[in-house]
Coordinates of N, CA and C in Angstrom, one line a residue:
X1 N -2.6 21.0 11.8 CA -3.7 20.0 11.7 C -3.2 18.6 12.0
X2 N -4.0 18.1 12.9 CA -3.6 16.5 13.0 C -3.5 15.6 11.9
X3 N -2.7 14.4 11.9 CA -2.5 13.6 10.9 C -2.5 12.2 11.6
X4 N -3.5 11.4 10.7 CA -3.5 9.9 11.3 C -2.8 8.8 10.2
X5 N -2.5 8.3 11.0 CA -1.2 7.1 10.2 C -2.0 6.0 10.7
X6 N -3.1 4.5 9.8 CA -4.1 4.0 9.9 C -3.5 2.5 9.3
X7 N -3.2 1.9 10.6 CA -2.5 0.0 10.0 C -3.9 -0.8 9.9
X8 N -4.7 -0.8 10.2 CA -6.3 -1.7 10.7 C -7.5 -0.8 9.8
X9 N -8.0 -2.1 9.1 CA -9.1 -0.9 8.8 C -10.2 -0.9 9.7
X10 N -11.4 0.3 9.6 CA -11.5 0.8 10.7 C -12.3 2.0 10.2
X11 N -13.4 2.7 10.9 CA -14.4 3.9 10.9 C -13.3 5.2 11.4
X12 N -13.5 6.2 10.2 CA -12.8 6.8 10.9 C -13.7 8.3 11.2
X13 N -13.7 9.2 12.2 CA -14.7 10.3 12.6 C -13.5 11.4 12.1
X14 N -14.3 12.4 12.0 CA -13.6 13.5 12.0 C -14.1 14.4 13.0
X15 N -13.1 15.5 13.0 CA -13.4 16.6 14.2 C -14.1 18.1 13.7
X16 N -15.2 18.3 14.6 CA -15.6 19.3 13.8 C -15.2 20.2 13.2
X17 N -15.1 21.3 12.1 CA -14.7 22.3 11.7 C -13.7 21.6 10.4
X18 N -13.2 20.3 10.5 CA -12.7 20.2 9.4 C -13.2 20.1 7.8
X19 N -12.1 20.8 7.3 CA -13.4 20.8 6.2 C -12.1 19.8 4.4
X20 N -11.1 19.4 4.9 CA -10.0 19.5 3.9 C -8.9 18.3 4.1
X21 N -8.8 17.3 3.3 CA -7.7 16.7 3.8 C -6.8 15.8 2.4
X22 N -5.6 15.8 3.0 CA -5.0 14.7 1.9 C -4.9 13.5 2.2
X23 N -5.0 12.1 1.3 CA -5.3 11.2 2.0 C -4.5 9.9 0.9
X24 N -3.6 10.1 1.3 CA -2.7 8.9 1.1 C -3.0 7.3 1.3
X25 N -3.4 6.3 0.0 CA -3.6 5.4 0.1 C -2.6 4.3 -0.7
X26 N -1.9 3.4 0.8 CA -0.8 2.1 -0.1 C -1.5 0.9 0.0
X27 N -1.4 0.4 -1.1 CA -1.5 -1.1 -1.2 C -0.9 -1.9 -0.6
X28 N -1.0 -3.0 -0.5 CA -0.2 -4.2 0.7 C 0.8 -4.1 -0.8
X29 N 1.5 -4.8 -0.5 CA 3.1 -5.7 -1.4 C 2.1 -7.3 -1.8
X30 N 3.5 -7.6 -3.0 CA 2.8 -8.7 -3.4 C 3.6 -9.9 -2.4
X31 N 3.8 -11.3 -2.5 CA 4.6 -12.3 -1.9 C 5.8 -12.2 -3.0
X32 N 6.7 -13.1 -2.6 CA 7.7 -13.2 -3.2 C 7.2 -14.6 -4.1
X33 N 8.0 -14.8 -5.2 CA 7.1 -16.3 -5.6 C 8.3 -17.4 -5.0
X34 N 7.4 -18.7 -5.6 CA 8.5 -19.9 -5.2 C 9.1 -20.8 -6.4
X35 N 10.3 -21.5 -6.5 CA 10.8 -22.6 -7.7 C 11.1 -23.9 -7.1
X36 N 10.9 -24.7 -7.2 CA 11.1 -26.0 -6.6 C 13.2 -26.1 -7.2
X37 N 13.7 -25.5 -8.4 CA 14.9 -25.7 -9.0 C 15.6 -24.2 -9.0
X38 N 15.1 -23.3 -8.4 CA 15.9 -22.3 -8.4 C 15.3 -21.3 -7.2
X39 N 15.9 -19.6 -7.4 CA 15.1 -18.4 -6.7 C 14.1 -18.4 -7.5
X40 N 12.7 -18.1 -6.3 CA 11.7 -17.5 -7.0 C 11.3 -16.1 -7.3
X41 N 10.6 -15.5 -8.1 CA 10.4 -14.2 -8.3 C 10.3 -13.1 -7.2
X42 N 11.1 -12.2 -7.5 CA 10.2 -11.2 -5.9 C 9.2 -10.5 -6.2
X43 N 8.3 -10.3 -5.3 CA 7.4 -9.4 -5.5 C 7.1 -7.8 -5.5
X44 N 6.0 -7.2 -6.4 CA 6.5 -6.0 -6.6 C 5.5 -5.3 -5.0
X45 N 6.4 -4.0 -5.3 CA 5.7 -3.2 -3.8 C 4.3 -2.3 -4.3
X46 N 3.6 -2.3 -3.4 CA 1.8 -2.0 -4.2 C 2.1 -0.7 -4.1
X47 N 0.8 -0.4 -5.2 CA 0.9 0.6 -5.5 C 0.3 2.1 -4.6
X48 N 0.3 2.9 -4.8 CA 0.1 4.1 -3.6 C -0.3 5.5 -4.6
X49 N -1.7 5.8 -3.9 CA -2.4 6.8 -4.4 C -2.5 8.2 -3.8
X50 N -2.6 9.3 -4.1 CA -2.6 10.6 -3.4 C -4.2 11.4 -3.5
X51 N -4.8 11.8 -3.0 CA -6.3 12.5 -2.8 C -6.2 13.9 -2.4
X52 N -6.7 14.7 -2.7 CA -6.9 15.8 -1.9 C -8.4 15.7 -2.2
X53 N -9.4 15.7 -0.9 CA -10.4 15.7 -0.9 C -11.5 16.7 0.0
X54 N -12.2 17.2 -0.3 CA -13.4 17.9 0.8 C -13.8 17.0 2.2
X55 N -14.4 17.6 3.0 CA -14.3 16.2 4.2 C -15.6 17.5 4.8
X56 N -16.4 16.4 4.9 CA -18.0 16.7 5.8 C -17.8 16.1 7.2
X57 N -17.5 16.9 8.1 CA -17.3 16.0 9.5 C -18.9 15.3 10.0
X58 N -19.5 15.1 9.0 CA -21.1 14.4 9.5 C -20.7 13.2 9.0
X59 N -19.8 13.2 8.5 CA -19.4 11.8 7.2 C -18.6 11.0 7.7
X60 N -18.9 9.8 8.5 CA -17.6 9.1 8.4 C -16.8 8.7 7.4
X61 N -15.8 7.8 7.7 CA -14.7 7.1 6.6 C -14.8 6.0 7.1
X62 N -15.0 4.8 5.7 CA -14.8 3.5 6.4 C -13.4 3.3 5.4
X63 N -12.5 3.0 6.4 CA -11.3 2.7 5.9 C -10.7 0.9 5.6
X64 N -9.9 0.7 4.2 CA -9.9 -0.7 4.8 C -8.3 -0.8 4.3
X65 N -7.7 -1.7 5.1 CA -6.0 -1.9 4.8 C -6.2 -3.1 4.5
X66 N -5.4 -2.8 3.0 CA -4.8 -3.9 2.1 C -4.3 -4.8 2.7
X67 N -4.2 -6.0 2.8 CA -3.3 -7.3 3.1 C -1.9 -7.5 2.5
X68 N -0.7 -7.4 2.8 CA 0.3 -8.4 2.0 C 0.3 -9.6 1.3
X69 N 0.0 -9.8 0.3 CA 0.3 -10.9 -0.4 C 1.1 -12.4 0.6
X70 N 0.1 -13.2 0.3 CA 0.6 -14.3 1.3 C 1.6 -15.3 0.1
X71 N 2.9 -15.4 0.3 CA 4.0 -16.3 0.0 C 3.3 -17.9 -0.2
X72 N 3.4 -18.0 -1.3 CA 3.4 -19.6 -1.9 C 3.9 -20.9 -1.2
X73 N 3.5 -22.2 -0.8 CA 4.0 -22.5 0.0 C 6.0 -23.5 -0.5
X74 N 6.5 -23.9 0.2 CA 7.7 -24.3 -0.2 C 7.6 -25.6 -1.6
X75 N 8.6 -25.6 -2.1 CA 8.7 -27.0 -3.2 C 7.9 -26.5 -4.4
X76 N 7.0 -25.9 -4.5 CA 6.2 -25.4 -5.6 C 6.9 -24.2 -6.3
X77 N 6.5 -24.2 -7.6 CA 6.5 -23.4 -8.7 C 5.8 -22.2 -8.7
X78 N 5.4 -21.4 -8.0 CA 4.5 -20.4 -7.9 C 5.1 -19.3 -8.2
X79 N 4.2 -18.4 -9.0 CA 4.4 -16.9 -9.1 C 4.2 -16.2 -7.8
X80 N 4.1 -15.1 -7.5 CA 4.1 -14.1 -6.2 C 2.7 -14.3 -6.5
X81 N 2.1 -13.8 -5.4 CA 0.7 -13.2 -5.2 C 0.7 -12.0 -4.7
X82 N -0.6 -11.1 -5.3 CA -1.0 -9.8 -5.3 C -1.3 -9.6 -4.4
X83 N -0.7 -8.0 -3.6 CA -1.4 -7.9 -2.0 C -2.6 -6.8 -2.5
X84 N -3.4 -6.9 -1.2 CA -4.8 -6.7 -1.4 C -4.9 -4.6 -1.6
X85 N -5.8 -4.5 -2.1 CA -6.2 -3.1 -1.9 C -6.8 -2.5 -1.2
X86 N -6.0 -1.3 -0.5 CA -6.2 -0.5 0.4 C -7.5 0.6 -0.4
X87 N -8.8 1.1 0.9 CA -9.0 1.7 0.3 C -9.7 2.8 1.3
X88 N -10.4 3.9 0.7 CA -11.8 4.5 1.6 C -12.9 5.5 1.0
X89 N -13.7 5.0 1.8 CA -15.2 5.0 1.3 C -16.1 6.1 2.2
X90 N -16.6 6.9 2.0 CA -17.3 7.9 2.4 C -19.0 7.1 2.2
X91 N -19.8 6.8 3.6 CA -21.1 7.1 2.9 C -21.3 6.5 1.8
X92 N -20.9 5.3 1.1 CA -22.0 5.0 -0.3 C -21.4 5.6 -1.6
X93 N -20.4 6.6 -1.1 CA -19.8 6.8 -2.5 C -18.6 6.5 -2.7
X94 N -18.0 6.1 -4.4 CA -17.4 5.2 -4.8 C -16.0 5.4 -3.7
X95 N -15.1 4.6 -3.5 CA -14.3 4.3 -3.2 C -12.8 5.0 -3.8
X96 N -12.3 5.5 -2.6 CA -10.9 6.1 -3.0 C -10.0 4.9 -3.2
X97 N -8.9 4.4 -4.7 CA -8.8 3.3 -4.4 C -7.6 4.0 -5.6
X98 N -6.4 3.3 -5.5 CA -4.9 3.6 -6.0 C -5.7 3.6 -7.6
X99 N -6.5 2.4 -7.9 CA -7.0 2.1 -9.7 C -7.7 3.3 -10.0
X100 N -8.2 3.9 -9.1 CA -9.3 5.1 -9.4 C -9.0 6.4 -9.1
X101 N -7.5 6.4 -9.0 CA -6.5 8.1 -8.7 C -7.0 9.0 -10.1
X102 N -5.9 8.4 -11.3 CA -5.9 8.6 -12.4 C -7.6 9.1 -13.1
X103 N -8.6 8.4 -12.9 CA -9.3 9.1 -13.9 C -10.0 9.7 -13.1
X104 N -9.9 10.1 -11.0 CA -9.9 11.2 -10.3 C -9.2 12.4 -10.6
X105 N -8.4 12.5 -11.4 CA -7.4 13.5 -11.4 C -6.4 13.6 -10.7
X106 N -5.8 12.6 -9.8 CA -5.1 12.5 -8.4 C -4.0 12.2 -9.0
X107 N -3.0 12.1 -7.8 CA -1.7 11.1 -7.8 C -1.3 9.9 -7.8
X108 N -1.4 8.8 -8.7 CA -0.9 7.4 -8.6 C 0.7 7.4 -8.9
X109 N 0.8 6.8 -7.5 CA 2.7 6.0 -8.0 C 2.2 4.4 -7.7
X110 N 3.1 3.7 -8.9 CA 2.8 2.4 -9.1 C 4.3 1.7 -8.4
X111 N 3.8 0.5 -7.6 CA 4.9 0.5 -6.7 C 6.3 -0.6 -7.5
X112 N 7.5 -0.5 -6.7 CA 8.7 -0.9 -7.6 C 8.4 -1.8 -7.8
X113 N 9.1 -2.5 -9.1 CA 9.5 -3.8 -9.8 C 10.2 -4.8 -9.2
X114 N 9.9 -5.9 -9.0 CA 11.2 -6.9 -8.1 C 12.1 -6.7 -8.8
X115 N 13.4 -6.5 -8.2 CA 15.1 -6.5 -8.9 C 15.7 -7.5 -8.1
X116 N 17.0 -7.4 -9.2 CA 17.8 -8.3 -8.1 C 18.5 -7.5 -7.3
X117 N 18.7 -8.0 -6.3 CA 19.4 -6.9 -5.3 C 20.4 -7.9 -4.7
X118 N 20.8 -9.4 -5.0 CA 21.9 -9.9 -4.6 C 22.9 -10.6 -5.7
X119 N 23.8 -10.9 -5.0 CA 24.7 -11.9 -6.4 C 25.1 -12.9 -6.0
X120 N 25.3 -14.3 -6.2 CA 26.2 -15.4 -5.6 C 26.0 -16.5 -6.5
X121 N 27.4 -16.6 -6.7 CA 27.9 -17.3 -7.8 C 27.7 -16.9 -9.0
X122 N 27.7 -15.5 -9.4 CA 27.3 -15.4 -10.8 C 26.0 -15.2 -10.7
X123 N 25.0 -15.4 -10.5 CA 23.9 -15.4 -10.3 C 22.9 -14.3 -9.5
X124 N 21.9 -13.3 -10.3 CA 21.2 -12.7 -9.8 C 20.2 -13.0 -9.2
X125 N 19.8 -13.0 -8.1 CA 19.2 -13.3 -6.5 C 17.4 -12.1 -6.5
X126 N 16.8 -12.2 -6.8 CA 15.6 -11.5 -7.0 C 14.9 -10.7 -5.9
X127 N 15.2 -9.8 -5.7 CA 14.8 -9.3 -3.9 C 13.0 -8.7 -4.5
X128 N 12.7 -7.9 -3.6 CA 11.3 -7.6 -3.4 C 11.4 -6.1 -3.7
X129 N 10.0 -5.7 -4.2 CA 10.0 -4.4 -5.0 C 9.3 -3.5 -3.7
X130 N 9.9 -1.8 -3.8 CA 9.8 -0.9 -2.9 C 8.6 -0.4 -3.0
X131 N 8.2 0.9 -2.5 CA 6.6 1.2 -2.3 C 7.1 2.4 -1.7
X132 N 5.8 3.0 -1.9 CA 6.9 4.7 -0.7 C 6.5 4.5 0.5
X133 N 6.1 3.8 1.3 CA 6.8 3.8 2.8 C 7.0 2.2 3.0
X134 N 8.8 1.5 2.0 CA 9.0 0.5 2.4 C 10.0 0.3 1.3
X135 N 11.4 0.1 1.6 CA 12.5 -0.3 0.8 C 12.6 -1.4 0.5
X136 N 13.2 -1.6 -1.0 CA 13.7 -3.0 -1.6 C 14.5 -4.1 -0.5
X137 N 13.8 -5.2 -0.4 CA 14.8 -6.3 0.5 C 15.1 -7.3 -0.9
X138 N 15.8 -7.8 0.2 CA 17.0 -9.2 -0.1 C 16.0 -10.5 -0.7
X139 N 16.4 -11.2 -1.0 CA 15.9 -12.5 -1.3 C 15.9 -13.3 0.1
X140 N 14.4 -14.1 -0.1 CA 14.4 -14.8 0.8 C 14.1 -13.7 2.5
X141 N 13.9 -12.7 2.0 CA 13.4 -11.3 3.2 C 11.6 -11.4 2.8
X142 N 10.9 -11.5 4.2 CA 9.3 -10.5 3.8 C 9.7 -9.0 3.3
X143 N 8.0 -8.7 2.7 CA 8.5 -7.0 2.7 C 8.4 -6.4 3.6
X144 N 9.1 -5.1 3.9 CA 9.0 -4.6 5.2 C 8.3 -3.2 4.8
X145 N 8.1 -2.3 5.9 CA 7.2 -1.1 6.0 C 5.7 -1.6 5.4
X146 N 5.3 -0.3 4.6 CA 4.1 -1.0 4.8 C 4.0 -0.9 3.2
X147 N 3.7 -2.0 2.0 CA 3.4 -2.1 1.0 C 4.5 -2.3 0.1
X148 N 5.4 -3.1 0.9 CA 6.5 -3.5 0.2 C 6.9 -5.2 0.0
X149 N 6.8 -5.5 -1.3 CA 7.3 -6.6 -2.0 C 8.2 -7.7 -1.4
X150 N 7.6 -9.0 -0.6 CA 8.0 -9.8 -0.6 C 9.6 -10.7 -1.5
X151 N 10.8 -10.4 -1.2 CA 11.9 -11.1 -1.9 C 11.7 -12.3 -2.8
X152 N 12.1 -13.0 -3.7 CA 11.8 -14.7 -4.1 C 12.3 -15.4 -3.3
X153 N 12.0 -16.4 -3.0 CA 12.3 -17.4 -2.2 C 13.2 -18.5 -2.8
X154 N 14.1 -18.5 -1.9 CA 15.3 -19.8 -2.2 C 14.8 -21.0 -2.4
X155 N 16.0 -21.5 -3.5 CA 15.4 -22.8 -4.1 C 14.6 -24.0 -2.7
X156 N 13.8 -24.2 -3.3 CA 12.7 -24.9 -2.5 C 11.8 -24.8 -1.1
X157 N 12.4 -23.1 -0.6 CA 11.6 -22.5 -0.1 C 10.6 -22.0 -0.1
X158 N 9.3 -21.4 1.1 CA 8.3 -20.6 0.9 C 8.7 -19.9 0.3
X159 N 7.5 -19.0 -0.4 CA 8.3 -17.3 -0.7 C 7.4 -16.7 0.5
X160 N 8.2 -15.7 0.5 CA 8.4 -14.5 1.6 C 7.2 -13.6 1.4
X161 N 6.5 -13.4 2.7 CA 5.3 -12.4 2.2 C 5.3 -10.9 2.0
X162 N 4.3 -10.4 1.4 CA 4.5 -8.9 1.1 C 3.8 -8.0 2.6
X163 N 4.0 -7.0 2.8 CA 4.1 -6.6 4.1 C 2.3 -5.6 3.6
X164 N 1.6 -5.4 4.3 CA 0.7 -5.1 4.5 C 0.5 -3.2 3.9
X165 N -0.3 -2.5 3.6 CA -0.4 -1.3 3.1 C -1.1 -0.4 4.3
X166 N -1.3 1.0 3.9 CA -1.9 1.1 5.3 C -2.6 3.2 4.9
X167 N -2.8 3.9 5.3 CA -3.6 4.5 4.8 C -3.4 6.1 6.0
X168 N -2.7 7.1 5.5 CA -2.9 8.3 5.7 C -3.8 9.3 5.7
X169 N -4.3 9.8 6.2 CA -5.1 11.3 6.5 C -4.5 12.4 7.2
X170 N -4.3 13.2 6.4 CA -3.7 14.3 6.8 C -4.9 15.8 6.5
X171 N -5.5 16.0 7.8 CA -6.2 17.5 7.7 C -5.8 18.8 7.2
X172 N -6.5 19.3 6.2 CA -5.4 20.4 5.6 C -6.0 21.7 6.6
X173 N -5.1 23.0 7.3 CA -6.0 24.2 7.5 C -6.6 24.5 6.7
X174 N -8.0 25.4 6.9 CA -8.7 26.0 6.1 C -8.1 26.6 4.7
X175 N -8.5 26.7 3.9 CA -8.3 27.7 2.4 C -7.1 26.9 2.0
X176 N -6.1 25.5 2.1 CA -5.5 24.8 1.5 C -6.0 24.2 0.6

């Protein structure tokens, strides 16, 4: 069964006969934050939902990709900022959305924690939190893949943005 891997959100059709799919939803990443006197915080990597859902090929999907969290600008004190939520929507009914796995019965993983992931001088260095399709970076790194955590930003730099989330569908064959 075909499987779509979806960076833009976007209408999605289905092919006739399907009737079954899993549908993997990440969150964008947050930014990294900023300190005018030190590293700023890194941001965590968004969270990511799992669905197994029925699928009416008369139904479209309106699908939408989360944003990365946009980085605080340089010299300022700012915390990270939240990247946006990925989601999709059938027709008028409620929205598949990472906050709404849980009392679906689904899969939520909540994405990593900023850590430090450097050292210099004694000093722990705050990189950017992971996501499942997107590893922990460095300080002063955007997030990479898709839904991963912005680094903190060096003293009196921007901070670094969180990298965008993005949204899977996978057709199951029949009786899955």
């Amino acid at each position: 069964p075909p499987r779509l891997t979806i960076t833009t959100s976007q209408v999605v059709n289905h092919a006739a006969g399907v009737t079954r799919a899993k549908v993997t939803i990440q969150n964008g990443g947050a930014s990294g934050g900023t300190s005018s006197g030190g590293y700023g915080a890194g941001g965590t990597g968004g969270d990511c939902a799992i669905y197994w859902v029925d699928v009416d090929p008369s139904i479209p999907w309106t699908v939408v990709i989360g944003a990365g969290g946009v980085g605080p600008g340089a010299g300022t004190n700012s915390p990270s900022n939240v990247g946006g939520a990925s989601s999709v929507t059938a027709r008028g009914l409620t929205a598949w959305t990472t906050t709404a796995a849980i009392a679906a019965g689904m899969l939520m993983i909540p994405g990593g924690t900023a850590m430090a992931r450097d050292v210099s001088g004694g000093q722990a260095l705050p990189g950017g939190g992971n996501s499942m399709f997107a590893t922990p970076v460095a300080v002063n790194t955007a997030g990479n893949g898709y839904g991963g955590g912005g680094g903190g930003g060096n003293t009196g730099s921007a901070g670094p943005n969180g990298s965008a989330g993005l949204v899977v569908i996978e057709y199951l064959a029949p009786g899955a």
